[in-house]
């Protein structure tokens, strides 16, 4: 205490160190503060790193999710088109030739890789209301759809229609890497029926298949492949 002023004067506390010498309490306090700051910076850096990693993983998952949603929407659109076209197959009668008019058959032709028929619900509107439709797979392109007006009275005229010309062709999906078709035939006296790989109307006694099985193979951008199978009833058979 200062005798003249009556006030206490405090000086820095002197701490004797083990290795000799003395250090003030003020200097020691400053040393602990620096260590705490370094620890805080380290913890903050780790938190930022974890947050950034989580954010990056979240963005990646969101991006893949958006791609998957868009991809499945495209698949749904393609399968809906195929289902609508095939189910609306129309019994369009043609004769074998111009001179051979005593027999008629329904214009519905099918094999394992494609089918051709007349539909009353075409992909694009037709002035005549009925369109000749051709669905097939082409390597390096995908699933293709050809459509033209159904203006033919015999098979020869039907074969000349430009259903596969570039001007009449639409690319339904480049994601399709293959198609397999089967046709269900059921005669009146055959309650079981049978699946056929081909359908030729000239030997089917004026009838169409009761049902078409279409298996589409899709491949996405990551190379994953899977099959989508459609069982499509021919609605005109139910009338």
PDB file of C-alpha atoms in Angstrom:
ATOM      1  CA  UNK A   1       0.000   0.000   0.000  1.00  0.00           C
ATOM      2  CA  UNK A   2       1.298   3.427  -0.897  1.00  0.00           C
ATOM      3  CA  UNK A   3       1.678   5.349   2.306  1.00  0.00           C
ATOM      4  CA  UNK A   4       1.110   8.696   0.660  1.00  0.00           C
ATOM      5  CA  UNK A   5      -2.000   7.919  -1.447  1.00  0.00           C
ATOM      6  CA  UNK A   6      -3.524   5.152   0.670  1.00  0.00           C
ATOM      7  CA  UNK A   7      -4.085   3.037  -2.442  1.00  0.00           C
ATOM      8  CA  UNK A   8      -2.992  -0.528  -3.136  1.00  0.00           C
ATOM      9  CA  UNK A   9      -0.713  -1.094  -6.057  1.00  0.00           C
ATOM     10  CA  UNK A  10      -0.645  -4.600  -7.575  1.00  0.00           C
ATOM     11  CA  UNK A  11       2.183  -5.851  -9.649  1.00  0.00           C
ATOM     12  CA  UNK A  12       2.301  -8.985 -11.730  1.00  0.00           C
ATOM     13  CA  UNK A  13       2.500 -12.169  -9.684  1.00  0.00           C
ATOM     14  CA  UNK A  14       5.872 -13.779  -9.915  1.00  0.00           C
ATOM     15  CA  UNK A  15       5.822 -17.562 -10.505  1.00  0.00           C
ATOM     16  CA  UNK A  16       8.951 -19.562 -10.183  1.00  0.00           C
ATOM     17  CA  UNK A  17       9.391 -22.115 -12.946  1.00  0.00           C
ATOM     18  CA  UNK A  18      10.788 -25.587 -12.331  1.00  0.00           C
ATOM     19  CA  UNK A  19      13.579 -25.193 -14.855  1.00  0.00           C
ATOM     20  CA  UNK A  20      14.674 -21.950 -13.363  1.00  0.00           C
ATOM     21  CA  UNK A  21      13.760 -18.389 -13.913  1.00  0.00           C
ATOM     22  CA  UNK A  22      10.516 -16.652 -13.260  1.00  0.00           C
ATOM     23  CA  UNK A  23       7.369 -15.960 -15.389  1.00  0.00           C
ATOM     24  CA  UNK A  24       4.559 -13.589 -14.668  1.00  0.00           C
ATOM     25  CA  UNK A  25       0.912 -14.717 -14.334  1.00  0.00           C
ATOM     26  CA  UNK A  26       0.039 -12.382 -17.180  1.00  0.00           C
ATOM     27  CA  UNK A  27       2.405 -14.181 -19.601  1.00  0.00           C
ATOM     28  CA  UNK A  28       1.122 -17.600 -18.502  1.00  0.00           C
ATOM     29  CA  UNK A  29      -2.493 -16.579 -19.122  1.00  0.00           C
ATOM     30  CA  UNK A  30      -1.557 -15.460 -22.581  1.00  0.00           C
ATOM     31  CA  UNK A  31      -0.024 -18.889 -23.359  1.00  0.00           C
ATOM     32  CA  UNK A  32      -3.217 -20.801 -22.447  1.00  0.00           C
ATOM     33  CA  UNK A  33      -5.314 -18.418 -24.553  1.00  0.00           C
ATOM     34  CA  UNK A  34      -3.199 -19.163 -27.649  1.00  0.00           C
ATOM     35  CA  UNK A  35      -3.573 -22.931 -27.165  1.00  0.00           C
ATOM     36  CA  UNK A  36      -7.323 -22.593 -26.799  1.00  0.00           C
ATOM     37  CA  UNK A  37      -7.441 -20.534 -29.980  1.00  0.00           C
ATOM     38  CA  UNK A  38      -5.505 -23.184 -31.901  1.00  0.00           C
ATOM     39  CA  UNK A  39      -7.837 -25.892 -30.607  1.00  0.00           C
ATOM     40  CA  UNK A  40     -10.871 -23.826 -31.560  1.00  0.00           C
ATOM     41  CA  UNK A  41      -9.504 -23.261 -35.064  1.00  0.00           C
ATOM     42  CA  UNK A  42      -8.806 -26.989 -35.455  1.00  0.00           C
ATOM     43  CA  UNK A  43     -12.287 -27.954 -34.290  1.00  0.00           C
ATOM     44  CA  UNK A  44     -13.853 -25.331 -36.544  1.00  0.00           C
ATOM     45  CA  UNK A  45     -11.870 -26.636 -39.522  1.00  0.00           C
ATOM     46  CA  UNK A  46     -13.022 -30.196 -38.820  1.00  0.00           C
ATOM     47  CA  UNK A  47     -16.644 -29.073 -38.524  1.00  0.00           C
ATOM     48  CA  UNK A  48     -16.390 -27.201 -41.839  1.00  0.00           C
ATOM     49  CA  UNK A  49     -14.846 -30.267 -43.492  1.00  0.00           C
ATOM     50  CA  UNK A  50     -17.637 -32.531 -42.209  1.00  0.00           C
ATOM     51  CA  UNK A  51     -20.300 -30.054 -43.292  1.00  0.00           C
ATOM     52  CA  UNK A  52     -18.751 -29.715 -46.752  1.00  0.00           C
ATOM     53  CA  UNK A  53     -18.543 -33.504 -47.167  1.00  0.00           C
ATOM     54  CA  UNK A  54     -22.162 -33.912 -46.081  1.00  0.00           C
ATOM     55  CA  UNK A  55     -23.235 -31.130 -48.412  1.00  0.00           C
ATOM     56  CA  UNK A  56     -21.362 -32.684 -51.324  1.00  0.00           C
ATOM     57  CA  UNK A  57     -22.858 -36.117 -50.642  1.00  0.00           C
ATOM     58  CA  UNK A  58     -26.307 -34.567 -50.407  1.00  0.00           C
ATOM     59  CA  UNK A  59     -25.892 -32.767 -53.734  1.00  0.00           C
ATOM     60  CA  UNK A  60     -24.627 -35.960 -55.373  1.00  0.00           C
ATOM     61  CA  UNK A  61     -27.553 -38.004 -54.029  1.00  0.00           C
ATOM     62  CA  UNK A  62     -30.014 -35.327 -55.105  1.00  0.00           C
ATOM     63  CA  UNK A  63     -28.520 -35.217 -58.622  1.00  0.00           C
ATOM     64  CA  UNK A  64     -28.673 -39.008 -59.000  1.00  0.00           C
ATOM     65  CA  UNK A  65     -32.216 -39.000 -57.655  1.00  0.00           C
ATOM     66  CA  UNK A  66     -33.296 -36.389 -60.189  1.00  0.00           C
ATOM     67  CA  UNK A  67     -31.706 -38.413 -63.001  1.00  0.00           C
ATOM     68  CA  UNK A  68     -33.451 -41.589 -61.862  1.00  0.00           C
ATOM     69  CA  UNK A  69     -36.803 -39.812 -61.680  1.00  0.00           C
ATOM     70  CA  UNK A  70     -36.373 -38.370 -65.165  1.00  0.00           C
ATOM     71  CA  UNK A  71     -35.243 -41.750 -66.517  1.00  0.00           C
ATOM     72  CA  UNK A  72     -38.239 -43.601 -65.083  1.00  0.00           C
ATOM     73  CA  UNK A  73     -40.547 -40.918 -66.430  1.00  0.00           C
ATOM     74  CA  UNK A  74     -39.143 -41.548 -69.913  1.00  0.00           C
ATOM     75  CA  UNK A  75     -39.663 -45.280 -69.465  1.00  0.00           C
ATOM     76  CA  UNK A  76     -43.242 -44.698 -68.355  1.00  0.00           C
ATOM     77  CA  UNK A  77     -43.909 -42.484 -71.378  1.00  0.00           C
ATOM     78  CA  UNK A  78     -42.564 -45.111 -73.810  1.00  0.00           C
ATOM     79  CA  UNK A  79     -44.477 -48.006 -72.271  1.00  0.00           C
ATOM     80  CA  UNK A  80     -47.673 -45.934 -72.222  1.00  0.00           C
ATOM     81  CA  UNK A  81     -47.341 -45.202 -75.951  1.00  0.00           C
ATOM     82  CA  UNK A  82     -46.712 -48.855 -76.828  1.00  0.00           C
ATOM     83  CA  UNK A  83     -49.600 -50.019 -74.658  1.00  0.00           C
ATOM     84  CA  UNK A  84     -52.034 -47.498 -76.107  1.00  0.00           C
ATOM     85  CA  UNK A  85     -51.109 -48.224 -79.722  1.00  0.00           C
ATOM     86  CA  UNK A  86     -51.227 -52.016 -79.476  1.00  0.00           C
ATOM     87  CA  UNK A  87     -54.373 -52.178 -77.358  1.00  0.00           C
ATOM     88  CA  UNK A  88     -56.119 -50.038 -79.984  1.00  0.00           C
ATOM     89  CA  UNK A  89     -55.324 -52.440 -82.835  1.00  0.00           C
ATOM     90  CA  UNK A  90     -58.182 -52.354 -85.341  1.00  0.00           C
ATOM     91  CA  UNK A  91     -59.422 -55.325 -87.426  1.00  0.00           C
ATOM     92  CA  UNK A  92     -58.562 -53.785 -90.794  1.00  0.00           C
ATOM     93  CA  UNK A  93     -59.516 -56.172 -93.572  1.00  0.00           C
ATOM     94  CA  UNK A  94     -57.397 -56.634 -96.678  1.00  0.00           C
ATOM     95  CA  UNK A  95     -57.337 -59.175 -99.467  1.00  0.00           C
ATOM     96  CA  UNK A  96     -54.236 -61.124-100.546  1.00  0.00           C
ATOM     97  CA  UNK A  97     -54.125 -59.333-103.929  1.00  0.00           C
ATOM     98  CA  UNK A  98     -56.067 -57.285-106.438  1.00  0.00           C
ATOM     99  CA  UNK A  99     -57.320 -60.372-108.265  1.00  0.00           C
ATOM    100  CA  UNK A 100     -57.641 -62.596-105.235  1.00  0.00           C
ATOM    101  CA  UNK A 101     -60.636 -61.090-103.491  1.00  0.00           C
ATOM    102  CA  UNK A 102     -62.476 -64.177-102.321  1.00  0.00           C
ATOM    103  CA  UNK A 103     -60.467 -64.311 -99.088  1.00  0.00           C
ATOM    104  CA  UNK A 104     -59.687 -61.595 -96.590  1.00  0.00           C
ATOM    105  CA  UNK A 105     -57.445 -61.290 -93.569  1.00  0.00           C
ATOM    106  CA  UNK A 106     -56.832 -58.781 -90.811  1.00  0.00           C
ATOM    107  CA  UNK A 107     -53.738 -56.617 -91.267  1.00  0.00           C
ATOM    108  CA  UNK A 108     -51.817 -57.626 -88.139  1.00  0.00           C
ATOM    109  CA  UNK A 109     -48.282 -58.926 -88.629  1.00  0.00           C
ATOM    110  CA  UNK A 110     -45.892 -59.756 -85.816  1.00  0.00           C
ATOM    111  CA  UNK A 111     -42.519 -61.351 -85.158  1.00  0.00           C
ATOM    112  CA  UNK A 112     -40.235 -61.410 -82.092  1.00  0.00           C
ATOM    113  CA  UNK A 113     -38.602 -58.046 -82.935  1.00  0.00           C
ATOM    114  CA  UNK A 114     -41.483 -55.982 -84.290  1.00  0.00           C
ATOM    115  CA  UNK A 115     -45.120 -55.765 -85.280  1.00  0.00           C
ATOM    116  CA  UNK A 116     -47.206 -53.981 -87.889  1.00  0.00           C
ATOM    117  CA  UNK A 117     -50.923 -53.332 -87.596  1.00  0.00           C
ATOM    118  CA  UNK A 118     -53.665 -50.737 -88.023  1.00  0.00           C
ATOM    119  CA  UNK A 119     -54.590 -48.665 -84.967  1.00  0.00           C
ATOM    120  CA  UNK A 120     -57.503 -46.352 -84.264  1.00  0.00           C
ATOM    121  CA  UNK A 121     -55.468 -44.498 -81.586  1.00  0.00           C
ATOM    122  CA  UNK A 122     -52.280 -43.588 -83.479  1.00  0.00           C
ATOM    123  CA  UNK A 123     -49.301 -41.732 -82.052  1.00  0.00           C
ATOM    124  CA  UNK A 124     -50.084 -38.748 -84.260  1.00  0.00           C
ATOM    125  CA  UNK A 125     -53.524 -37.758 -85.477  1.00  0.00           C
ATOM    126  CA  UNK A 126     -54.476 -39.112 -88.871  1.00  0.00           C
ATOM    127  CA  UNK A 127     -56.987 -37.496 -91.258  1.00  0.00           C
ATOM    128  CA  UNK A 128     -58.490 -40.895 -91.990  1.00  0.00           C
ATOM    129  CA  UNK A 129     -58.761 -41.837 -88.306  1.00  0.00           C
ATOM    130  CA  UNK A 130     -56.915 -45.123 -88.906  1.00  0.00           C
ATOM    131  CA  UNK A 131     -53.164 -45.445 -89.264  1.00  0.00           C
ATOM    132  CA  UNK A 132     -50.818 -48.226 -90.215  1.00  0.00           C
ATOM    133  CA  UNK A 133     -48.369 -48.518 -87.316  1.00  0.00           C
ATOM    134  CA  UNK A 134     -45.000 -50.255 -87.306  1.00  0.00           C
ATOM    135  CA  UNK A 135     -43.010 -50.755 -84.087  1.00  0.00           C
ATOM    136  CA  UNK A 136     -39.489 -52.165 -84.221  1.00  0.00           C
ATOM    137  CA  UNK A 137     -36.039 -51.996 -82.666  1.00  0.00           C
ATOM    138  CA  UNK A 138     -32.968 -50.849 -84.559  1.00  0.00           C
ATOM    139  CA  UNK A 139     -29.466 -51.278 -83.167  1.00  0.00           C
ATOM    140  CA  UNK A 140     -27.621 -48.067 -82.238  1.00  0.00           C
ATOM    141  CA  UNK A 141     -30.865 -46.108 -82.510  1.00  0.00           C
ATOM    142  CA  UNK A 142     -33.426 -47.601 -80.155  1.00  0.00           C
ATOM    143  CA  UNK A 143     -37.155 -48.213 -80.349  1.00  0.00           C
ATOM    144  CA  UNK A 144     -38.713 -46.766 -83.501  1.00  0.00           C
ATOM    145  CA  UNK A 145     -42.284 -46.077 -84.516  1.00  0.00           C
ATOM    146  CA  UNK A 146     -43.509 -45.691 -88.071  1.00  0.00           C
ATOM    147  CA  UNK A 147     -46.941 -44.343 -88.916  1.00  0.00           C
ATOM    148  CA  UNK A 148     -48.814 -43.560 -92.105  1.00  0.00           C
ATOM    149  CA  UNK A 149     -52.434 -43.433 -93.232  1.00  0.00           C
ATOM    150  CA  UNK A 150     -54.031 -46.844 -93.679  1.00  0.00           C
ATOM    151  CA  UNK A 151     -55.093 -46.568 -97.308  1.00  0.00           C
ATOM    152  CA  UNK A 152     -54.862 -50.058 -98.756  1.00  0.00           C
ATOM    153  CA  UNK A 153     -57.302 -52.706 -99.863  1.00  0.00           C
ATOM    154  CA  UNK A 154     -54.885 -55.605-100.316  1.00  0.00           C
ATOM    155  CA  UNK A 155     -51.578 -56.827 -98.951  1.00  0.00           C
ATOM    156  CA  UNK A 156     -49.588 -55.607-101.945  1.00  0.00           C
ATOM    157  CA  UNK A 157     -50.807 -52.046-101.433  1.00  0.00           C
ATOM    158  CA  UNK A 158     -50.243 -52.340 -97.698  1.00  0.00           C
ATOM    159  CA  UNK A 159     -46.608 -53.360 -98.206  1.00  0.00           C
ATOM    160  CA  UNK A 160     -46.011 -50.304-100.403  1.00  0.00           C
ATOM    161  CA  UNK A 161     -47.111 -47.807 -97.769  1.00  0.00           C
ATOM    162  CA  UNK A 162     -44.112 -45.705 -96.591  1.00  0.00           C
ATOM    163  CA  UNK A 163     -44.467 -46.632 -92.939  1.00  0.00           C
ATOM    164  CA  UNK A 164     -40.685 -46.945 -92.399  1.00  0.00           C
ATOM    165  CA  UNK A 165     -39.591 -43.895 -94.362  1.00  0.00           C
ATOM    166  CA  UNK A 166     -37.619 -41.322 -92.377  1.00  0.00           C
ATOM    167  CA  UNK A 167     -40.440 -38.818 -92.798  1.00  0.00           C
ATOM    168  CA  UNK A 168     -42.859 -41.285 -91.183  1.00  0.00           C
ATOM    169  CA  UNK A 169     -40.538 -42.560 -88.444  1.00  0.00           C
ATOM    170  CA  UNK A 170     -40.335 -41.341 -84.853  1.00  0.00           C
ATOM    171  CA  UNK A 171     -37.673 -42.335 -82.330  1.00  0.00           C
ATOM    172  CA  UNK A 172     -39.662 -43.468 -79.314  1.00  0.00           C
ATOM    173  CA  UNK A 173     -36.690 -44.104 -77.044  1.00  0.00           C
ATOM    174  CA  UNK A 174     -32.903 -44.376 -77.443  1.00  0.00           C
ATOM    175  CA  UNK A 175     -32.824 -46.084 -74.019  1.00  0.00           C
ATOM    176  CA  UNK A 176     -34.382 -49.268 -75.432  1.00  0.00           C
ATOM    177  CA  UNK A 177     -31.708 -51.843 -76.242  1.00  0.00           C
ATOM    178  CA  UNK A 178     -33.989 -54.620 -77.415  1.00  0.00           C
ATOM    179  CA  UNK A 179     -37.564 -55.817 -77.758  1.00  0.00           C
ATOM    180  CA  UNK A 180     -39.117 -59.276 -77.579  1.00  0.00           C
ATOM    181  CA  UNK A 181     -42.717 -59.882 -78.620  1.00  0.00           C
ATOM    182  CA  UNK A 182     -45.099 -62.796 -78.222  1.00  0.00           C
ATOM    183  CA  UNK A 183     -48.697 -63.197 -79.326  1.00  0.00           C
ATOM    184  CA  UNK A 184     -51.415 -65.043 -77.457  1.00  0.00           C
ATOM    185  CA  UNK A 185     -53.721 -67.061 -79.680  1.00  0.00           C
ATOM    186  CA  UNK A 186     -56.924 -68.578 -78.408  1.00  0.00           C
ATOM    187  CA  UNK A 187     -59.348 -70.436 -80.590  1.00  0.00           C
ATOM    188  CA  UNK A 188     -62.969 -70.888 -79.661  1.00  0.00           C
ATOM    189  CA  UNK A 189     -62.507 -74.597 -79.026  1.00  0.00           C
ATOM    190  CA  UNK A 190     -59.225 -74.146 -77.164  1.00  0.00           C
ATOM    191  CA  UNK A 191     -59.847 -72.812 -73.646  1.00  0.00           C
ATOM    192  CA  UNK A 192     -56.118 -72.731 -72.794  1.00  0.00           C
ATOM    193  CA  UNK A 193     -54.685 -70.903 -75.781  1.00  0.00           C
ATOM    194  CA  UNK A 194     -50.983 -70.644 -76.617  1.00  0.00           C
ATOM    195  CA  UNK A 195     -48.205 -68.086 -76.963  1.00  0.00           C
ATOM    196  CA  UNK A 196     -46.710 -67.698 -80.429  1.00  0.00           C
ATOM    197  CA  UNK A 197     -43.499 -66.004 -81.526  1.00  0.00           C
ATOM    198  CA  UNK A 198     -44.962 -64.940 -84.880  1.00  0.00           C
ATOM    199  CA  UNK A 199     -48.323 -63.841 -86.142  1.00  0.00           C
ATOM    200  CA  UNK A 200     -49.311 -64.139 -89.787  1.00  0.00           C
ATOM    201  CA  UNK A 201     -52.961 -63.251 -90.435  1.00  0.00           C
ATOM    202  CA  UNK A 202     -53.123 -65.384 -93.574  1.00  0.00           C
ATOM    203  CA  UNK A 203     -53.235 -68.577 -91.509  1.00  0.00           C
ATOM    204  CA  UNK A 204     -55.188 -67.341 -88.475  1.00  0.00           C
ATOM    205  CA  UNK A 205     -58.746 -67.706 -89.762  1.00  0.00           C
ATOM    206  CA  UNK A 206     -59.669 -63.992 -89.686  1.00  0.00           C
ATOM    207  CA  UNK A 207     -58.689 -63.212 -86.117  1.00  0.00           C
ATOM    208  CA  UNK A 208     -56.173 -61.131 -84.212  1.00  0.00           C
ATOM    209  CA  UNK A 209     -54.171 -62.186 -81.162  1.00  0.00           C
ATOM    210  CA  UNK A 210     -56.038 -61.883 -77.902  1.00  0.00           C
ATOM    211  CA  UNK A 211     -53.020 -60.370 -76.187  1.00  0.00           C
ATOM    212  CA  UNK A 212     -49.501 -59.177 -76.969  1.00  0.00           C
ATOM    213  CA  UNK A 213     -46.578 -59.580 -74.584  1.00  0.00           C
ATOM    214  CA  UNK A 214     -43.944 -56.897 -75.141  1.00  0.00           C
ATOM    215  CA  UNK A 215     -40.662 -57.078 -73.225  1.00  0.00           C
ATOM    216  CA  UNK A 216     -38.551 -53.944 -73.567  1.00  0.00           C
ATOM    217  CA  UNK A 217     -34.938 -53.908 -72.412  1.00  0.00           C
ATOM    218  CA  UNK A 218     -33.799 -50.531 -71.113  1.00  0.00           C
ATOM    219  CA  UNK A 219     -30.249 -49.341 -70.360  1.00  0.00           C
ATOM    220  CA  UNK A 220     -29.628 -46.157 -68.403  1.00  0.00           C
ATOM    221  CA  UNK A 221     -26.687 -43.723 -68.500  1.00  0.00           C
ATOM    222  CA  UNK A 222     -24.782 -45.751 -65.893  1.00  0.00           C
ATOM    223  CA  UNK A 223     -25.019 -48.940 -67.948  1.00  0.00           C
ATOM    224  CA  UNK A 224     -27.633 -50.639 -65.793  1.00  0.00           C
ATOM    225  CA  UNK A 225     -30.074 -52.810 -67.760  1.00  0.00           C
ATOM    226  CA  UNK A 226     -33.466 -54.196 -66.856  1.00  0.00           C
ATOM    227  CA  UNK A 227     -36.551 -55.548 -68.633  1.00  0.00           C
ATOM    228  CA  UNK A 228     -40.019 -54.059 -68.596  1.00  0.00           C
ATOM    229  CA  UNK A 229     -42.760 -56.507 -69.634  1.00  0.00           C
ATOM    230  CA  UNK A 230     -46.191 -55.384 -70.806  1.00  0.00           C
ATOM    231  CA  UNK A 231     -49.226 -57.623 -71.219  1.00  0.00           C
ATOM    232  CA  UNK A 232     -51.431 -55.781 -73.684  1.00  0.00           C
ATOM    233  CA  UNK A 233     -54.967 -56.986 -74.417  1.00  0.00           C
ATOM    234  CA  UNK A 234     -56.407 -56.220 -77.846  1.00  0.00           C
ATOM    235  CA  UNK A 235     -59.490 -54.218 -76.920  1.00  0.00           C
ATOM    236  CA  UNK A 236     -61.380 -54.884 -80.168  1.00  0.00           C
ATOM    237  CA  UNK A 237     -61.485 -58.582 -79.214  1.00  0.00           C
ATOM    238  CA  UNK A 238     -63.550 -57.654 -76.173  1.00  0.00           C
ATOM    239  CA  UNK A 239     -66.310 -55.983 -78.166  1.00  0.00           C
TER     240      UNK A 239
END
